[in-house]
Structure formats: C-alpha cells, structure tokens
PDB file of C-alpha atoms in Angstrom:
ATOM      1  CA  MET A   1      27.209  50.052 -27.776  1.00 48.00           C
ATOM      2  CA  ASN A   2      27.957  47.068 -29.915  1.00 51.00           C
ATOM      3  CA  ALA A   3      24.759  46.174 -31.753  1.00 47.00           C
ATOM      4  CA  ARG A   4      26.118  42.746 -32.576  1.00 49.00           C
ATOM      5  CA  THR A   5      23.881  39.995 -31.332  1.00 46.00           C
ATOM      6  CA  GLU A   6      25.236  37.206 -29.215  1.00 46.00           C
ATOM      7  CA  PRO A   7      23.853  33.683 -29.346  1.00 47.00           C
ATOM      8  CA  ALA A   8      21.978  32.902 -26.184  1.00 44.00           C
ATOM      9  CA  GLU A   9      23.276  30.286 -23.863  1.00 42.00           C
ATOM     10  CA  ALA A  10      21.434  27.018 -24.249  1.00 41.00           C
ATOM     11  CA  GLU A  11      19.158  26.295 -21.348  1.00 44.00           C
ATOM     12  CA  THR A  12      18.877  22.692 -20.446  1.00 44.00           C
ATOM     13  CA  ALA A  13      15.941  21.394 -18.493  1.00 43.00           C
ATOM     14  CA  PRO A  14      16.733  19.141 -15.541  1.00 49.00           C
ATOM     15  CA  ALA A  15      17.872  15.730 -16.672  1.00 54.00           C
ATOM     16  CA  THR A  16      15.316  12.970 -16.599  1.00 59.00           C
ATOM     17  CA  PRO A  17      15.874  10.679 -13.584  1.00 66.00           C
ATOM     18  CA  VAL A  18      17.733   7.512 -14.458  1.00 74.00           C
ATOM     19  CA  ARG A  19      15.443   4.493 -14.666  1.00 79.00           C
ATOM     20  CA  PRO A  20      16.853   1.469 -12.780  1.00 77.00           C
ATOM     21  CA  PRO A  21      17.726  -1.631 -14.846  1.00 76.00           C
ATOM     22  CA  LEU A  22      14.543  -3.519 -15.692  1.00 77.00           C
ATOM     23  CA  ILE A  23      15.784  -7.050 -14.950  1.00 81.00           C
ATOM     24  CA  ARG A  24      17.182  -6.046 -11.569  1.00 79.00           C
ATOM     25  CA  GLU A  25      13.942  -4.318 -10.614  1.00 78.00           C
ATOM     26  CA  PHE A  26      11.868  -7.262 -11.785  1.00 76.00           C
ATOM     27  CA  LEU A  27      13.873  -9.554  -9.529  1.00 81.00           C
ATOM     28  CA  LEU A  28      13.659  -7.134  -6.602  1.00 76.00           C
ATOM     29  CA  VAL A  29       9.890  -6.687  -6.861  1.00 74.00           C
ATOM     30  CA  ALA A  30       9.334 -10.407  -7.429  1.00 78.00           C
ATOM     31  CA  GLY A  31      11.490 -11.037  -4.381  1.00 75.00           C
ATOM     32  CA  LEU A  32       9.393  -8.587  -2.360  1.00 72.00           C
ATOM     33  CA  PHE A  33       6.199 -10.451  -3.203  1.00 71.00           C
ATOM     34  CA  LEU A  34       7.876 -13.814  -2.568  1.00 75.00           C
ATOM     35  CA  VAL A  35       9.180 -12.711   0.824  1.00 69.00           C
ATOM     36  CA  TYR A  36       5.678 -11.532   1.679  1.00 67.00           C
ATOM     37  CA  LYS A  37       4.166 -14.935   0.907  1.00 65.00           C
ATOM     38  CA  LEU A  38       6.903 -17.206   2.239  1.00 66.00           C
ATOM     39  CA  GLY A  39       7.569 -15.118   5.328  1.00 60.00           C
ATOM     40  CA  ARG A  40       3.970 -15.394   6.463  1.00 60.00           C
ATOM     41  CA  GLN A  41       4.015 -19.138   5.893  1.00 61.00           C
ATOM     42  CA  LEU A  42       7.104 -19.550   8.065  1.00 60.00           C
ATOM     43  CA  ALA A  43       5.265 -17.992  10.983  1.00 55.00           C
ATOM     44  CA  THR A  44       2.532 -20.619  11.047  1.00 60.00           C
ATOM     45  CA  GLY A  45       1.425 -22.355  14.204  1.00 59.00           C
ATOM     46  CA  HIS A  46       1.077 -20.772  17.633  1.00 70.00           C
ATOM     47  CA  THR A  47      -2.683 -21.353  17.516  1.00 82.00           C
ATOM     48  CA  GLY A  48      -3.215 -20.903  21.239  1.00 86.00           C
ATOM     49  CA  ASP A  49      -1.236 -17.663  21.351  1.00 88.00           C
ATOM     50  CA  ALA A  50      -3.039 -16.401  18.249  1.00 89.00           C
ATOM     51  CA  PHE A  51      -6.467 -16.740  19.869  1.00 93.00           C
ATOM     52  CA  ARG A  52      -5.328 -15.328  23.211  1.00 94.00           C
ATOM     53  CA  ASN A  53      -3.878 -12.307  21.401  1.00 94.00           C
ATOM     54  CA  ALA A  54      -7.088 -11.959  19.402  1.00 95.00           C
ATOM     55  CA  ARG A  55      -9.122 -11.710  22.584  1.00 96.00           C
ATOM     56  CA  ARG A  56      -6.660  -9.104  23.950  1.00 96.00           C
ATOM     57  CA  VAL A  57      -6.923  -7.020  20.780  1.00 96.00           C
ATOM     58  CA  TRP A  58     -10.709  -7.231  20.811  1.00 96.00           C
ATOM     59  CA  ASP A  59     -10.893  -6.184  24.475  1.00 96.00           C
ATOM     60  CA  LEU A  60      -8.402  -3.336  23.896  1.00 96.00           C
ATOM     61  CA  GLU A  61     -10.465  -1.971  21.026  1.00 96.00           C
ATOM     62  CA  ARG A  62     -13.544  -1.948  23.228  1.00 95.00           C
ATOM     63  CA  ALA A  63     -11.609  -0.350  26.084  1.00 96.00           C
ATOM     64  CA  VAL A  64     -10.494   2.575  23.895  1.00 96.00           C
ATOM     65  CA  HIS A  65     -13.960   2.810  22.320  1.00 94.00           C
ATOM     66  CA  LEU A  66     -13.003   2.031  18.733  1.00 94.00           C
ATOM     67  CA  PRO A  67     -16.028   1.415  16.486  1.00 92.00           C
ATOM     68  CA  ARG A  68     -17.236  -2.148  16.433  1.00 91.00           C
ATOM     69  CA  GLU A  69     -16.244  -4.152  13.376  1.00 94.00           C
ATOM     70  CA  LYS A  70     -19.749  -5.609  13.416  1.00 93.00           C
ATOM     71  CA  ALA A  71     -21.232  -2.247  12.377  1.00 94.00           C
ATOM     72  CA  VAL A  72     -19.251  -2.324   9.113  1.00 95.00           C
ATOM     73  CA  GLN A  73     -20.064  -5.969   8.482  1.00 95.00           C
ATOM     74  CA  SER A  74     -23.774  -5.401   9.112  1.00 94.00           C
ATOM     75  CA  ALA A  75     -23.758  -2.741   6.380  1.00 93.00           C
ATOM     76  CA  LEU A  76     -22.164  -5.199   3.941  1.00 92.00           C
ATOM     77  CA  LEU A  77     -24.667  -7.919   4.801  1.00 92.00           C
ATOM     78  CA  HIS A  78     -27.640  -5.825   3.686  1.00 87.00           C
ATOM     79  CA  GLY A  79     -27.296  -7.476   0.290  1.00 81.00           C
ATOM     80  CA  ASP A  80     -25.565 -10.525  -1.157  1.00 85.00           C
ATOM     81  CA  THR A  81     -24.166  -8.465  -4.043  1.00 91.00           C
ATOM     82  CA  LEU A  82     -22.424  -5.939  -1.788  1.00 93.00           C
ATOM     83  CA  VAL A  83     -20.758  -8.542   0.399  1.00 94.00           C
ATOM     84  CA  HIS A  84     -19.714 -10.526  -2.676  1.00 93.00           C
ATOM     85  CA  VAL A  85     -18.112  -7.385  -4.149  1.00 94.00           C
ATOM     86  CA  ALA A  86     -16.285  -6.798  -0.853  1.00 95.00           C
ATOM     87  CA  ASN A  87     -14.966 -10.365  -0.793  1.00 95.00           C
ATOM     88  CA  THR A  88     -13.871 -10.067  -4.427  1.00 95.00           C
ATOM     89  CA  TYR A  89     -12.109  -6.773  -3.689  1.00 96.00           C
ATOM     90  CA  TYR A  90     -10.253  -8.386  -0.782  1.00 95.00           C
ATOM     91  CA  ALA A  91      -9.256 -11.406  -2.868  1.00 92.00           C
ATOM     92  CA  THR A  92      -8.269  -9.772  -6.152  1.00 93.00           C
ATOM     93  CA  VAL A  93      -7.251  -6.112  -5.795  1.00 94.00           C
ATOM     94  CA  HIS A  94      -4.377  -6.213  -3.276  1.00 91.00           C
ATOM     95  CA  PHE A  95      -1.524  -7.650  -5.371  1.00 88.00           C
ATOM     96  CA  PRO A  96      -2.541  -6.425  -8.877  1.00 93.00           C
ATOM     97  CA  ALA A  97      -3.082  -2.836  -7.697  1.00 95.00           C
ATOM     98  CA  THR A  98       0.295  -2.711  -5.958  1.00 93.00           C
ATOM     99  CA  LEU A  99       2.044  -4.234  -8.966  1.00 91.00           C
ATOM    100  CA  ALA A 100       0.341  -1.816 -11.376  1.00 95.00           C
ATOM    101  CA  PHE A 101       1.370   1.071  -9.093  1.00 96.00           C
ATOM    102  CA  LEU A 102       5.027   0.036  -9.185  1.00 93.00           C
ATOM    103  CA  VAL A 103       5.013  -0.572 -12.939  1.00 93.00           C
ATOM    104  CA  TRP A 104       3.461   2.847 -13.627  1.00 96.00           C
ATOM    105  CA  LEU A 105       5.984   4.592 -11.401  1.00 95.00           C
ATOM    106  CA  TYR A 106       8.847   2.697 -13.029  1.00 93.00           C
ATOM    107  CA  VAL A 107       7.743   3.787 -16.511  1.00 93.00           C
ATOM    108  CA  ARG A 108       6.559   7.330 -15.780  1.00 93.00           C
ATOM    109  CA  ARG A 109       8.219   8.453 -12.522  1.00 93.00           C
ATOM    110  CA  PRO A 110      11.492   6.537 -12.007  1.00 93.00           C
ATOM    111  CA  ALA A 111      12.645   8.650  -9.058  1.00 92.00           C
ATOM    112  CA  HIS A 112       9.374   8.086  -7.209  1.00 95.00           C
ATOM    113  CA  TYR A 113       9.487   4.409  -8.144  1.00 93.00           C
ATOM    114  CA  VAL A 114      12.780   3.881  -6.293  1.00 92.00           C
ATOM    115  CA  TRP A 115      11.404   5.705  -3.257  1.00 95.00           C
ATOM    116  CA  ALA A 116       8.114   3.733  -3.209  1.00 95.00           C
ATOM    117  CA  ARG A 117       9.835   0.405  -3.726  1.00 92.00           C
ATOM    118  CA  ARG A 118      12.167   1.061  -0.800  1.00 92.00           C
ATOM    119  CA  VAL A 119       9.300   2.078   1.476  1.00 95.00           C
ATOM    120  CA  LEU A 120       7.244  -0.990   0.568  1.00 93.00           C
ATOM    121  CA  ALA A 121      10.246  -3.265   1.102  1.00 89.00           C
ATOM    122  CA  VAL A 122      10.933  -1.822   4.566  1.00 91.00           C
ATOM    123  CA  VAL A 123       7.291  -2.005   5.659  1.00 92.00           C
ATOM    124  CA  THR A 124       6.843  -5.539   4.326  1.00 88.00           C
ATOM    125  CA  THR A 125      10.015  -6.826   5.954  1.00 85.00           C
ATOM    126  CA  ALA A 126       9.132  -5.232   9.288  1.00 86.00           C
ATOM    127  CA  ALA A 127       5.581  -6.592   9.080  1.00 85.00           C
ATOM    128  CA  LEU A 128       6.864 -10.139   8.744  1.00 82.00           C
ATOM    129  CA  VAL A 129       8.412  -9.960  12.208  1.00 80.00           C
ATOM    130  CA  LEU A 130       5.104  -9.494  14.035  1.00 80.00           C
ATOM    131  CA  PRO A 131       3.589 -12.918  13.226  1.00 76.00           C
ATOM    132  CA  PHE A 132       6.577 -14.505  14.972  1.00 77.00           C
ATOM    133  CA  THR A 133       6.279 -12.310  18.055  1.00 82.00           C
ATOM    134  CA  PHE A 134       2.536 -11.594  18.062  1.00 86.00           C
ATOM    135  CA  PRO A 135       0.499 -14.246  16.213  1.00 88.00           C
ATOM    136  CA  LEU A 136      -3.081 -13.062  15.845  1.00 90.00           C
ATOM    137  CA  ALA A 137      -6.239 -14.854  14.769  1.00 91.00           C
ATOM    138  CA  PRO A 138      -8.490 -12.705  12.555  1.00 93.00           C
ATOM    139  CA  PRO A 139     -11.878 -11.607  13.932  1.00 95.00           C
ATOM    140  CA  ARG A 140     -13.730 -14.042  11.641  1.00 94.00           C
ATOM    141  CA  MET A 141     -12.276 -16.854  13.779  1.00 92.00           C
ATOM    142  CA  LEU A 142     -13.061 -15.279  17.133  1.00 92.00           C
ATOM    143  CA  THR A 143     -16.210 -16.519  18.873  1.00 90.00           C
ATOM    144  CA  GLY A 144     -18.567 -14.240  20.749  1.00 89.00           C
ATOM    145  CA  THR A 145     -18.070 -11.230  18.472  1.00 90.00           C
ATOM    146  CA  GLY A 146     -21.145 -11.665  16.296  1.00 91.00           C
ATOM    147  CA  LEU A 147     -18.924 -11.589  13.177  1.00 95.00           C
ATOM    148  CA  VAL A 148     -19.125 -14.145  10.378  1.00 94.00           C
ATOM    149  CA  ASP A 149     -16.616 -15.335   7.787  1.00 94.00           C
ATOM    150  CA  THR A 150     -18.116 -13.607   4.756  1.00 94.00           C
ATOM    151  CA  GLY A 151     -15.656 -15.235   2.362  1.00 92.00           C
ATOM    152  CA  ARG A 152     -16.696 -18.733   3.409  1.00 90.00           C
ATOM    153  CA  LEU A 153     -20.411 -17.960   3.505  1.00 91.00           C
ATOM    154  CA  TYR A 154     -20.789 -15.776   0.414  1.00 91.00           C
ATOM    155  CA  GLY A 155     -17.571 -16.247  -1.576  1.00 87.00           C
ATOM    156  CA  PRO A 156     -15.106 -15.849  -3.002  1.00 88.00           C
ATOM    157  CA  SER A 157     -12.691 -16.867  -0.259  1.00 83.00           C
ATOM    158  CA  VAL A 158      -8.908 -16.883  -0.437  1.00 81.00           C
ATOM    159  CA  TYR A 159      -8.555 -19.113   2.624  1.00 77.00           C
ATOM    160  CA  GLY A 160      -9.314 -22.719   3.361  1.00 64.00           C
ATOM    161  CA  PRO A 161      -9.577 -24.362   6.782  1.00 61.00           C
ATOM    162  CA  PRO A 162      -6.510 -23.304   8.825  1.00 59.00           C
ATOM    163  CA  SER A 163      -5.537 -26.918   9.429  1.00 53.00           C
ATOM    164  CA  SER A 164      -5.212 -27.651   5.703  1.00 51.00           C
ATOM    165  CA  ASP A 165      -4.353 -24.220   4.278  1.00 50.00           C
ATOM    166  CA  HIS A 166      -0.617 -24.421   3.605  1.00 48.00           C
ATOM    167  CA  LEU A 167      -0.461 -21.430   1.240  1.00 53.00           C
ATOM    168  CA  SER A 168      -1.027 -18.707   3.826  1.00 65.00           C
ATOM    169  CA  ASN A 169      -0.677 -17.992   7.516  1.00 69.00           C
ATOM    170  CA  GLN A 170      -4.119 -17.070   8.746  1.00 79.00           C
ATOM    171  CA  PHE A 171      -2.730 -16.173  12.174  1.00 82.00           C
ATOM    172  CA  ALA A 172      -0.776 -13.204  10.766  1.00 80.00           C
ATOM    173  CA  ALA A 173      -3.537 -10.610  10.897  1.00 85.00           C
ATOM    174  CA  MET A 174      -1.307  -7.988  12.540  1.00 90.00           C
ATOM    175  CA  PRO A 175      -0.426  -5.715  10.773  1.00 91.00           C
ATOM    176  CA  SER A 176      -2.671  -5.469   7.738  1.00 93.00           C
ATOM    177  CA  LEU A 177      -0.449  -5.202   4.687  1.00 91.00           C
ATOM    178  CA  HIS A 178      -3.627  -5.024   2.637  1.00 94.00           C
ATOM    179  CA  PHE A 179      -4.153  -1.621   4.192  1.00 97.00           C
ATOM    180  CA  GLY A 180      -0.486  -0.618   4.453  1.00 96.00           C
ATOM    181  CA  TRP A 181       0.178  -1.229   0.765  1.00 95.00           C
ATOM    182  CA  ALA A 182      -3.083   0.489  -0.254  1.00 97.00           C
ATOM    183  CA  LEU A 183      -2.171   3.567   1.792  1.00 98.00           C
ATOM    184  CA  MET A 184       1.318   3.678   0.261  1.00 97.00           C
ATOM    185  CA  LEU A 185      -0.220   3.428  -3.207  1.00 97.00           C
ATOM    186  CA  ALA A 186      -2.341   6.498  -2.520  1.00 97.00           C
ATOM    187  CA  ILE A 187       0.514   8.462  -0.931  1.00 97.00           C
ATOM    188  CA  GLY A 188       2.860   7.531  -3.778  1.00 97.00           C
ATOM    189  CA  LEU A 189       0.464   8.617  -6.509  1.00 97.00           C
ATOM    190  CA  ILE A 190      -0.373  11.863  -4.727  1.00 96.00           C
ATOM    191  CA  ALA A 191       3.353  12.627  -4.427  1.00 95.00           C
ATOM    192  CA  ALA A 192       4.188  11.655  -8.015  1.00 94.00           C
ATOM    193  CA  THR A 193       1.365  13.363  -9.904  1.00 93.00           C
ATOM    194  CA  ARG A 194       0.056  16.900 -10.304  1.00 92.00           C
ATOM    195  CA  SER A 195      -3.633  16.394 -11.033  1.00 92.00           C
ATOM    196  CA  PRO A 196      -5.963  18.464  -8.838  1.00 93.00           C
ATOM    197  CA  TRP A 197      -7.944  15.246  -8.377  1.00 94.00           C
ATOM    198  CA  ARG A 198      -5.001  13.174  -7.173  1.00 93.00           C
ATOM    199  CA  ARG A 199      -6.195  13.082  -3.552  1.00 95.00           C
ATOM    200  CA  LEU A 200      -9.070  10.895  -4.703  1.00 96.00           C
ATOM    201  CA  TRP A 201      -6.522   8.063  -4.626  1.00 96.00           C
ATOM    202  CA  LEU A 202      -7.157   8.057  -0.862  1.00 97.00           C
ATOM    203  CA  LEU A 203     -10.427   6.310  -1.666  1.00 97.00           C
ATOM    204  CA  HIS A 204      -8.430   3.139  -2.321  1.00 97.00           C
ATOM    205  CA  PRO A 205      -7.104   2.739   1.251  1.00 97.00           C
ATOM    206  CA  LEU A 206     -10.476   3.882   2.621  1.00 97.00           C
ATOM    207  CA  ILE A 207     -12.346   1.216   0.653  1.00 97.00           C
ATOM    208  CA  THR A 208      -9.667  -1.314   1.561  1.00 97.00           C
ATOM    209  CA  LEU A 209     -10.084  -0.493   5.256  1.00 97.00           C
ATOM    210  CA  LEU A 210     -13.850  -0.967   5.112  1.00 97.00           C
ATOM    211  CA  VAL A 211     -13.404  -4.219   3.175  1.00 97.00           C
ATOM    212  CA  ILE A 212     -10.824  -5.822   5.482  1.00 97.00           C
ATOM    213  CA  VAL A 213     -12.881  -4.916   8.551  1.00 97.00           C
ATOM    214  CA  GLY A 214     -16.287  -5.694   7.062  1.00 96.00           C
ATOM    215  CA  THR A 215     -15.206  -9.135   5.859  1.00 96.00           C
ATOM    216  CA  ALA A 216     -13.801  -9.818   9.369  1.00 95.00           C
ATOM    217  CA  ASN A 217     -10.313 -10.480   8.078  1.00 95.00           C
ATOM    218  CA  HIS A 218      -8.755  -7.702  10.173  1.00 96.00           C
ATOM    219  CA  TYR A 219      -9.296  -5.579  13.269  1.00 96.00           C
ATOM    220  CA  TRP A 220      -9.103  -1.793  13.282  1.00 97.00           C
ATOM    221  CA  LEU A 221      -5.830  -2.112  15.182  1.00 97.00           C
ATOM    222  CA  ASP A 222      -4.285  -4.115  12.338  1.00 96.00           C
ATOM    223  CA  ALA A 223      -4.725  -1.088  10.067  1.00 97.00           C
ATOM    224  CA  LEU A 224      -3.526   1.346  12.759  1.00 97.00           C
ATOM    225  CA  VAL A 225      -0.318  -0.629  13.290  1.00 96.00           C
ATOM    226  CA  ALA A 226       0.252  -0.801   9.513  1.00 96.00           C
ATOM    227  CA  THR A 227      -0.219   2.984   9.340  1.00 97.00           C
ATOM    228  CA  ALA A 228       2.306   3.535  12.142  1.00 97.00           C
ATOM    229  CA  MET A 229       4.866   1.292  10.440  1.00 96.00           C
ATOM    230  CA  LEU A 230       4.364   3.083   7.129  1.00 97.00           C
ATOM    231  CA  GLY A 231       4.716   6.439   8.861  1.00 97.00           C
ATOM    232  CA  LEU A 232       8.061   5.415  10.368  1.00 96.00           C
ATOM    233  CA  ALA A 233       9.302   4.199   6.980  1.00 96.00           C
ATOM    234  CA  LEU A 234       8.247   7.457   5.310  1.00 97.00           C
ATOM    235  CA  ALA A 235      10.007   9.453   8.026  1.00 96.00           C
ATOM    236  CA  VAL A 236      13.279   7.687   7.218  1.00 95.00           C
ATOM    237  CA  ILE A 237      12.951   7.266   3.433  1.00 95.00           C
ATOM    238  CA  HIS A 238      12.186  10.643   1.899  1.00 91.00           C
ATOM    239  CA  PRO A 239      10.541  11.127  -1.515  1.00 90.00           C
ATOM    240  CA  PRO A 240      12.471  12.879  -4.302  1.00 88.00           C
ATOM    241  CA  ARG A 241      12.266  16.662  -4.450  1.00 76.00           C
ATOM    242  CA  ARG A 242       9.213  17.754  -6.392  1.00 64.00           C
ATOM    243  CA  THR A 243      10.440  19.289  -9.659  1.00 55.00           C
ATOM    244  CA  ALA A 244       8.997  19.591 -13.132  1.00 51.00           C
ATOM    245  CA  THR A 245      10.935  16.480 -14.111  1.00 50.00           C
ATOM    246  CA  THR A 246       9.954  14.243 -11.194  1.00 56.00           C
ATOM    247  CA  ALA A 247       6.348  15.357 -11.584  1.00 56.00           C
ATOM    248  CA  GLY A 248       6.359  14.358 -15.230  1.00 55.00           C
ATOM    249  CA  ARG A 249       6.759  17.742 -16.897  1.00 53.00           C
ATOM    250  CA  GLY A 250      10.468  17.798 -17.612  1.00 44.00           C
ATOM    251  CA  THR A 251      11.703  16.758 -21.027  1.00 38.00           C
ATOM    252  CA  GLY A 252      15.456  16.771 -20.581  1.00 40.00           C
ATOM    253  CA  VAL A 253      15.732  18.424 -24.025  1.00 39.00           C
ATOM    254  CA  PRO A 254      17.818  21.614 -24.377  1.00 43.00           C
ATOM    255  CA  VAL A 255      15.690  24.664 -25.066  1.00 39.00           C
ATOM    256  CA  ALA A 256      17.271  27.407 -27.217  1.00 42.00           C
ATOM    257  CA  ARG A 257      16.471  31.074 -26.791  1.00 44.00           C
ATOM    258  CA  GLU A 258      16.223  33.675 -29.486  1.00 43.00           C
ATOM    259  CA  PRO A 259      19.443  35.713 -30.002  1.00 48.00           C
ATOM    260  CA  VAL A 260      19.528  38.685 -27.660  1.00 47.00           C
ATOM    261  CA  PRO A 261      21.323  41.992 -28.490  1.00 50.00           C
ATOM    262  CA  ALA A 262      24.541  42.406 -26.523  1.00 51.00           C
ATOM    263  CA  GLY A 263      24.062  44.558 -23.454  1.00 50.00           C
ATOM    264  CA  ALA A 264      20.300  44.295 -23.563  1.00 47.00           C
ATOM    265  CA  VAL A 265      18.455  43.633 -20.333  1.00 45.00           C
ATOM    266  CA  ARG A 266      17.263  40.063 -20.170  1.00 46.00           C
TER     267      ARG A 266
END
C-alpha cells in the first residue's frame, strides 16, 4: 500500500444566499407601504354600504357564536393605563415592526427576506381589493354594540372624524392588515431562526389581535379573513429550504481537512 498521503479535497459550505440590490429593495418596500396607504384612500366613500356590511358582519359573528368584542374591550377599560397602552400599540407598532422585520431579514437572512417580501406584497395587494367590493365600518362606529372608540376617548388616536380624515380610509376594516402583517412577522421569524424560544414571536400577532379588537378598530372576522389570505399566499409562495446557511449558520468559507493516508477509510 502506498503510504503517501493525499491532500484532502476542499469542502465548501453552501454558498451564502445572494442579497438583492439594496436600492431596488428599498424602492420595492417603500412602494409596498405606499400602495397600502394610497390604495386604502382610493376606496373611500360608500358610507351606506359600509354600515350595512358592518351590521351583517356583527350579526354573522353572533350567529356563529364568536366571542363578543365587548369582552376584550371591557378588560382594557379596567384602567386608563392599559387602554392607553393598547391605543399606543395600535398606533405605533404596526409599520415600524414590519419594517424592522424586513430589514433584519435583508441583512441576516436574504433568502427568507425575498420570500417574506413576496408574501407581504401579495397579501397587501389582495387586501386592497376588499374595500372596493366590501366596504366595512369598524365596530367603534357601529351603534348598539356597547363598544366605544378608545382612541378618541383615551388617546392616542390615529383617526380623525371620517368626514375630514383624508389620510386614511376608515371604511376599510376588512381584512385587518394589522393582524395579517403581525402574523407574517411571527411566521417569518420562526422560519428564519433556530432559537428554541422562537415560537414566542407568536405573542406579537396575539397581542395585536387583542389590541385591534379591544380598541374596536376591527372585528374578529377581519383577522380571520386576513389569516385566510395569508394562508393562501403561503401555500403558493414557499419559504427557502431550511439549511445551515439559510438559518444563519453557514459561512460560505471553504473548510480544509487534514491530509488523509491514501487508501485509508474515511
């Protein structure tokens, strides 16, 4: 047997996923947020239909025995501090949390970033169709429910009177993108990370759900429809395969082995 040693073949870890061009992604994400805001404004009006649909949604929820939104709001109203925190969460967390999620994925998990951005774009675009076809007044505007507008009464509020509020469409409650985006954030971080605690990210959509219902900005059905739309998008747009690289453990650097004697068992 030849005792000569042979240099081992270099083993190369899987290549790091290619990060999309920063400027292009900035424009795409900025466009996503702009479409979200402008699209909802274009669907303004239809006040009569919005209130008729609101009554139908309310009656349907009672018919299928969904919990009453008033139970969640009553819990918030036990103290001014709690309801103020809920209003602040509704007003300030939605956009910054989603943006931070996309930025982190872009920097640390590029393959998951592309997947999450596509899913969010599909869900957001689809959600903008409903206000045209199914305008819906939020429960805080619906009389006879026992609900109050916590933002107006306790602050802070992101909405003014509907007649003078030209920055948002308050009759676009269905679906709740507050909840849809929060759920995608949790799903995306669970898929992209390996921490044993990563499922705690589900607390974000859970808190968001309680906040949007408790502040009377959304019905339960708004969140259910958002969940269904997100589920359809996830069924079509699949996440990247989970590997050491996509989960943040790959280095992309060749790893050399020690020389091995020729004919030796590896």
